[in-house]
XYZ file of C-alpha atoms in Angstrom:
418
model
C 27.053 49.592 16.303
C 28.217 46.094 17.370
C 27.002 44.336 20.471
C 29.167 44.523 23.586
C 31.707 41.713 24.169
C 30.141 38.730 25.877
C 31.048 38.204 29.522
C 30.176 34.723 30.756
C 28.158 34.237 33.911
C 25.604 32.003 35.642
C 22.913 33.322 33.310
C 24.530 31.132 30.628
C 23.349 27.708 31.728
C 25.807 25.935 29.453
C 28.849 27.519 31.098
C 30.778 26.050 34.072
C 31.413 28.262 37.139
C 35.111 28.444 36.240
C 34.162 30.459 33.140
C 32.137 33.117 34.967
C 33.517 36.618 34.679
C 35.649 35.765 31.639
C 35.152 36.765 28.041
C 34.127 34.132 25.531
C 37.524 34.382 23.822
C 39.391 33.890 27.107
C 37.331 30.799 27.855
C 37.925 29.362 24.386
C 41.673 29.972 24.686
C 41.697 27.160 27.234
C 40.466 24.750 24.528
C 37.510 23.400 26.523
C 35.906 20.107 25.584
C 32.443 18.708 26.087
C 33.511 17.110 29.365
C 34.260 20.566 30.797
C 30.627 21.655 30.444
C 27.625 20.752 32.612
C 24.500 18.901 31.572
C 21.971 19.497 30.266
C 23.744 21.058 27.304
C 22.693 22.037 23.794
C 25.507 22.094 21.236
C 25.840 22.952 17.562
C 28.007 20.702 15.410
C 29.902 23.296 13.355
C 30.822 20.802 10.664
C 27.147 20.054 10.103
C 26.235 23.765 10.233
C 28.760 24.614 7.529
C 27.844 21.613 5.380
C 24.138 22.450 5.526
C 24.788 26.115 4.786
C 26.804 25.199 1.698
C 24.354 22.531 0.536
C 21.373 24.844 0.216
C 23.449 27.760 -1.064
C 24.724 25.591 -3.918
C 21.282 24.141 -4.633
C 19.603 27.569 -4.685
C 22.255 28.938 -7.025
C 21.741 26.007 -9.397
C 18.037 26.874 -9.573
C 18.510 30.629 -9.922
C 16.943 31.356 -6.534
C 18.246 33.874 -4.004
C 18.300 32.926 -0.335
C 16.846 35.131 2.378
C 17.033 32.582 5.235
C 14.672 33.103 8.141
C 16.773 34.508 10.967
C 14.168 33.830 13.670
C 15.191 30.161 13.653
C 18.397 30.909 15.526
C 18.369 34.646 16.372
C 22.128 34.134 16.444
C 24.200 36.753 14.592
C 27.164 34.356 14.351
C 25.009 31.867 12.445
C 23.503 34.649 10.345
C 27.015 35.678 9.316
C 27.707 32.171 8.024
C 24.613 32.397 5.817
C 25.566 35.805 4.439
C 29.174 34.781 3.866
C 27.876 31.809 1.871
C 26.111 34.188 -0.505
C 22.644 34.726 0.969
C 20.874 37.810 -0.449
C 19.922 38.875 3.059
C 17.767 37.669 5.943
C 14.087 37.186 6.644
C 12.740 38.216 10.063
C 9.302 38.010 11.656
C 8.969 41.122 13.878
C 10.224 44.715 13.830
C 12.317 43.967 16.930
C 14.045 41.105 15.121
C 14.703 43.465 12.221
C 16.333 45.889 14.650
C 18.589 43.128 16.000
C 19.631 42.243 12.462
C 20.374 45.859 11.614
C 22.481 46.162 14.775
C 24.342 43.104 13.482
C 25.071 44.801 10.154
C 22.539 43.046 7.909
C 21.846 45.236 4.886
C 18.956 43.388 3.194
C 15.925 42.325 5.203
C 12.551 40.875 4.352
C 9.945 41.190 7.110
C 7.696 38.168 6.506
C 4.783 39.815 8.227
C 2.435 42.767 8.141
C 4.088 45.927 9.484
C 1.537 47.771 11.630
C 3.256 48.725 14.897
C 3.725 52.530 14.956
C 6.937 52.299 16.992
C 8.435 49.903 14.481
C 7.310 52.002 11.523
C 8.822 55.119 13.052
C 12.145 53.328 13.546
C 12.072 51.908 10.023
C 11.517 55.247 8.298
C 14.486 56.713 10.144
C 16.654 53.676 9.369
C 15.829 53.821 5.662
C 16.718 57.501 5.427
C 19.900 57.041 7.458
C 21.320 54.367 5.154
C 20.608 54.426 1.405
C 22.104 50.922 1.173
C 19.539 49.401 3.540
C 17.050 47.329 1.521
C 13.784 46.402 3.238
C 10.612 44.579 2.202
C 7.447 43.817 4.190
C 4.044 42.239 3.512
C 0.427 43.383 3.396
C -2.639 41.163 3.041
C -5.511 43.633 3.347
C -6.478 47.137 2.366
C -6.833 47.943 6.077
C -3.233 46.898 6.707
C -2.020 49.037 3.813
C -3.885 52.069 5.124
C -2.529 51.662 8.653
C 1.034 51.283 7.395
C 0.713 54.220 5.009
C -0.894 56.510 7.603
C 1.811 55.770 10.189
C 4.605 56.195 7.633
C 3.146 59.486 6.409
C 2.938 60.872 9.942
C 6.578 60.045 10.588
C 7.810 61.540 7.350
C 10.891 60.465 5.464
C 12.224 60.431 1.927
C 12.311 56.739 1.015
C 9.134 54.747 0.354
C 8.566 51.389 2.053
C 8.597 48.460 -0.363
C 5.619 46.150 0.163
C 4.837 42.676 -1.141
C 1.232 41.564 -1.554
C 0.790 38.506 0.657
C -1.290 35.730 -0.871
C -2.657 33.140 1.530
C -4.751 30.025 1.336
C -7.766 28.496 3.042
C -6.854 27.243 6.489
C -3.503 28.981 6.377
C -2.150 31.833 8.420
C -2.166 35.432 7.155
C -2.483 36.288 3.474
C -5.263 37.430 1.149
C -7.539 34.449 0.619
C -8.559 35.331 -2.937
C -6.868 36.765 -5.999
C -9.509 39.510 -6.047
C -8.538 40.603 -2.529
C -4.856 40.483 -3.471
C -5.546 42.778 -6.418
C -7.265 45.248 -4.082
C -4.232 45.180 -1.786
C -1.915 45.867 -4.722
C -4.065 48.805 -5.831
C -4.058 50.248 -2.303
C -0.257 50.085 -2.179
C -0.033 51.813 -5.550
C -2.382 54.537 -4.328
C -0.071 55.503 -1.484
C 2.639 58.152 -1.759
C 4.789 56.518 0.961
C 4.601 52.867 -0.121
C 5.820 51.098 -3.235
C 4.505 47.869 -4.760
C 7.409 45.411 -4.969
C 5.889 42.023 -5.730
C 4.174 39.009 -4.170
C 4.926 36.771 -1.200
C 3.415 33.990 0.858
C 4.035 30.973 3.052
C 3.141 27.552 1.722
C 4.160 25.709 4.897
C 0.914 26.668 6.649
C -1.125 24.698 4.119
C 0.323 21.220 4.714
C 2.206 19.235 7.323
C 3.572 16.203 5.516
C 4.637 15.024 2.063
C 1.555 13.036 1.185
C 0.267 13.409 -2.409
C -2.638 15.579 -1.233
C -0.338 17.870 0.732
C 2.116 18.254 -2.137
C -0.750 18.998 -4.523
C -2.117 21.672 -2.178
C 1.289 23.343 -1.902
C 1.919 23.170 -5.623
C -1.488 24.651 -6.438
C -0.903 27.512 -4.015
C 2.512 28.286 -5.500
C 1.012 28.295 -8.978
C -1.563 30.891 -7.885
C 1.245 32.957 -6.429
C 3.222 32.655 -9.666
C 0.250 33.780 -11.736
C -0.481 36.757 -9.465
C 3.170 37.808 -9.599
C 3.122 37.686 -13.396
C -0.060 39.783 -13.467
C 1.379 42.484 -11.203
C 4.893 42.535 -12.676
C 4.213 45.166 -15.404
C 3.014 47.602 -12.718
C 6.191 47.358 -10.619
C 8.995 49.890 -10.942
C 12.171 47.810 -11.098
C 12.685 44.080 -10.836
C 9.675 42.357 -9.197
C 10.181 40.152 -6.156
C 8.422 36.866 -5.482
C 9.081 35.180 -2.145
C 8.056 31.799 -0.749
C 9.620 28.783 0.864
C 9.891 27.413 4.343
C 12.153 24.461 5.069
C 9.656 21.739 4.118
C 8.717 22.389 0.488
C 11.517 24.429 -1.051
C 11.799 21.831 -3.835
C 8.265 22.720 -4.955
C 9.091 26.431 -4.757
C 11.939 25.814 -7.197
C 9.746 23.685 -9.449
C 7.013 26.310 -9.745
C 8.811 29.639 -9.350
C 12.322 29.086 -10.739
C 11.177 29.473 -14.378
C 10.316 33.122 -13.604
C 13.798 34.061 -12.374
C 14.729 35.465 -15.787
C 12.388 38.398 -15.198
C 11.963 38.520 -11.412
C 13.868 37.952 -8.190
C 12.714 34.836 -6.342
C 13.631 34.914 -2.651
C 13.610 31.581 -0.829
C 13.111 32.054 2.919
C 14.013 28.601 4.301
C 15.726 28.933 7.688
C 15.724 25.618 9.555
C 18.006 23.928 7.018
C 21.160 25.441 8.537
C 20.634 23.502 11.767
C 18.192 20.810 10.563
C 17.011 18.214 13.103
C 16.514 14.547 13.900
C 12.707 14.658 13.897
C 10.225 16.907 12.106
C 12.427 18.292 9.313
C 14.364 15.034 8.995
C 11.068 13.541 7.862
C 9.503 16.345 5.830
C 12.446 18.169 4.224
C 13.237 17.227 0.615
C 16.840 16.923 1.827
C 15.900 14.851 4.883
C 16.478 11.184 5.658
C 14.485 9.989 2.624
C 16.452 12.109 0.141
C 18.129 10.356 -2.752
C 20.076 13.515 -3.557
C 21.532 16.227 -1.314
C 21.220 15.523 2.405
C 21.144 17.831 5.408
C 22.737 16.824 8.700
C 21.296 17.419 12.175
C 23.555 19.996 13.820
C 21.854 20.413 17.214
C 22.296 17.848 19.984
C 21.145 17.855 23.582
C 23.449 16.112 26.038
C 21.560 14.916 29.112
C 22.612 12.891 32.135
C 20.786 9.900 33.610
C 19.728 10.913 37.124
C 17.517 7.946 37.955
C 16.629 4.402 36.854
C 13.404 3.973 38.869
C 11.974 1.165 36.688
C 13.629 -1.538 34.556
C 12.729 0.090 31.216
C 12.814 3.741 32.368
C 15.638 6.243 32.677
C 15.067 9.790 33.889
C 17.314 12.420 32.280
C 18.194 15.910 33.524
C 16.863 17.782 30.452
C 13.259 18.841 30.010
C 10.973 21.418 28.458
C 13.219 24.237 29.625
C 15.988 22.787 27.470
C 14.449 21.025 24.459
C 11.772 21.763 21.840
C 8.598 19.688 22.068
C 6.068 21.364 19.761
C 6.886 19.175 16.729
C 7.963 15.961 18.390
C 10.069 14.991 21.389
C 13.860 14.601 21.470
C 15.279 11.526 19.736
C 17.671 9.307 21.746
C 20.789 8.530 19.720
C 23.862 7.458 21.657
C 25.409 6.872 25.062
C 28.422 9.130 25.374
C 31.796 7.515 25.972
C 30.915 4.003 24.819
C 32.176 2.065 21.839
C 30.025 2.302 18.728
C 28.060 -0.940 19.069
C 27.277 -0.387 22.739
C 26.601 3.332 22.290
C 23.538 3.151 20.052
C 20.248 3.374 21.937
C 18.339 0.925 19.774
C 14.619 0.854 20.471
C 14.694 3.722 22.973
C 12.344 6.696 22.863
C 11.545 9.791 24.894
C 7.936 9.375 25.976
C 7.425 12.632 27.891
C 9.069 15.818 29.135
C 8.581 17.620 32.437
C 10.071 21.055 33.030
C 13.487 19.637 33.987
C 13.237 15.899 33.284
C 12.903 13.596 30.290
C 11.341 10.122 30.456
C 13.525 7.815 28.375
C 11.839 4.475 27.696
C 14.281 1.682 26.908
C 13.939 -1.437 24.818
C 12.874 -4.137 27.335
C 15.528 -6.429 25.881
C 18.258 -3.886 26.627
C 17.237 -2.392 29.952
C 20.686 -2.897 31.492
C 22.353 -0.789 28.807
C 22.142 2.533 30.650
C 23.446 3.442 34.090
C 22.878 6.354 36.450
C 25.419 9.088 35.723
C 25.899 8.284 32.036
C 25.263 10.961 29.413
C 22.864 10.459 26.519
C 23.045 12.346 23.238
C 19.613 13.366 22.047
C 18.700 14.689 18.643
C 16.115 17.472 18.661
C 12.942 17.877 16.631
C 12.207 21.348 15.256
C 15.194 23.730 15.501
C 12.896 26.785 15.411
C 11.945 26.211 19.057
C 15.292 24.908 20.310
C 17.644 27.871 20.562
C 15.227 30.218 22.318
C 15.839 28.166 25.466
C 19.585 28.874 25.428
C 21.411 32.197 25.688
C 24.631 30.534 24.641
C 25.183 27.462 22.470
C 28.664 25.924 22.358
C 29.761 25.206 18.806
C 31.754 21.965 18.745
C 33.983 20.480 16.070
C 31.964 17.259 15.772
C 29.233 15.631 17.820
C 30.659 12.254 16.757
C 34.159 12.924 18.110
C 35.350 10.912 21.091
C 35.914 14.193 22.953
C 34.252 17.090 21.082
C 36.150 20.357 21.343
C 34.357 23.647 21.882
C 35.425 25.972 19.053
C 32.887 28.770 19.384
C 30.255 30.176 21.732
C 27.151 31.116 19.748
C 25.120 33.832 21.435
C 21.366 33.940 20.824
C 19.182 37.030 21.175
C 15.554 36.255 22.051
């Protein structure tokens, strides 16, 4: 069942009052441009979105990996559809509710990168599996206790189809995941001992073990992936059908390919990277193998925050009208890029930085040698850092043809569901 047509209103902070009460299509028929929309405003550069989507799809195919991009990054069905149309196996989600949103959006293959323990979610899942034989679903378990809780709840609900479960391997200092191979073996045996669950393979998240691309961090990630590879090979003969191995955030997918791609002849390797579709100008620009330091494929930042100068209270300080309610700040602050409407040389905000965010204001510190370069009322284009915490602040994100255009045209309204 599709979602109801979107009717624009004041709850969509990116929409002007003249759009309220109209459908998204009716608004777009007027060919609005960036100047028609208020600030602050988050936009998605559709050219960058499509280029990034194609870049990783091509790279994954070259390495024999299947993509199950993490849908929680955007929670935007329109962006999910671009991933699936580009050949993604399916989507990864983090909670049963997110899985339900994806199913409502027509997604047929879903990996829940989490333990499934909520009885309400389990009850819904068993009914959804029986209602649609084409619905493929995988979840994780990292303890015998988790397996028992899932199995008990599934057995009480009833149903014909078993739930496919991946043994989650973790690492010291990480998030969830069995900390030892011995524990992982016990989890696998518990899954096999259930009549309502089915052992499907191994999964884990390497991104929780490192936060940069230093030699020590890369060695830690590689060692973890090798342990995952070895566990998957050990369990493979006990799995009915083609085993699944899943890893890969958006920081170390090159190492996932290095370690796990050789096993694709006998198993399905699902890469779960999600941030690559939108990328950023901060955290992932620095840590992604396809970021600013890449000598090969490159991803482009697709998200930009347009914010107006509301005050120049000090010579080297500009106060902008965007703050924590509008921009992510958990992995770095927004990155000042350009002054809208100026010629190229005068537009670049050389030496500027955002030093702090309040709820509705940003503190933009200017290069002392260029303090006269920005006036009250002008609009600054900011790059964001960490797309995973950007879109949850916006119910609607205008998709524009190009953030670099003199007058970007709004081509699409991307609805998010958080």
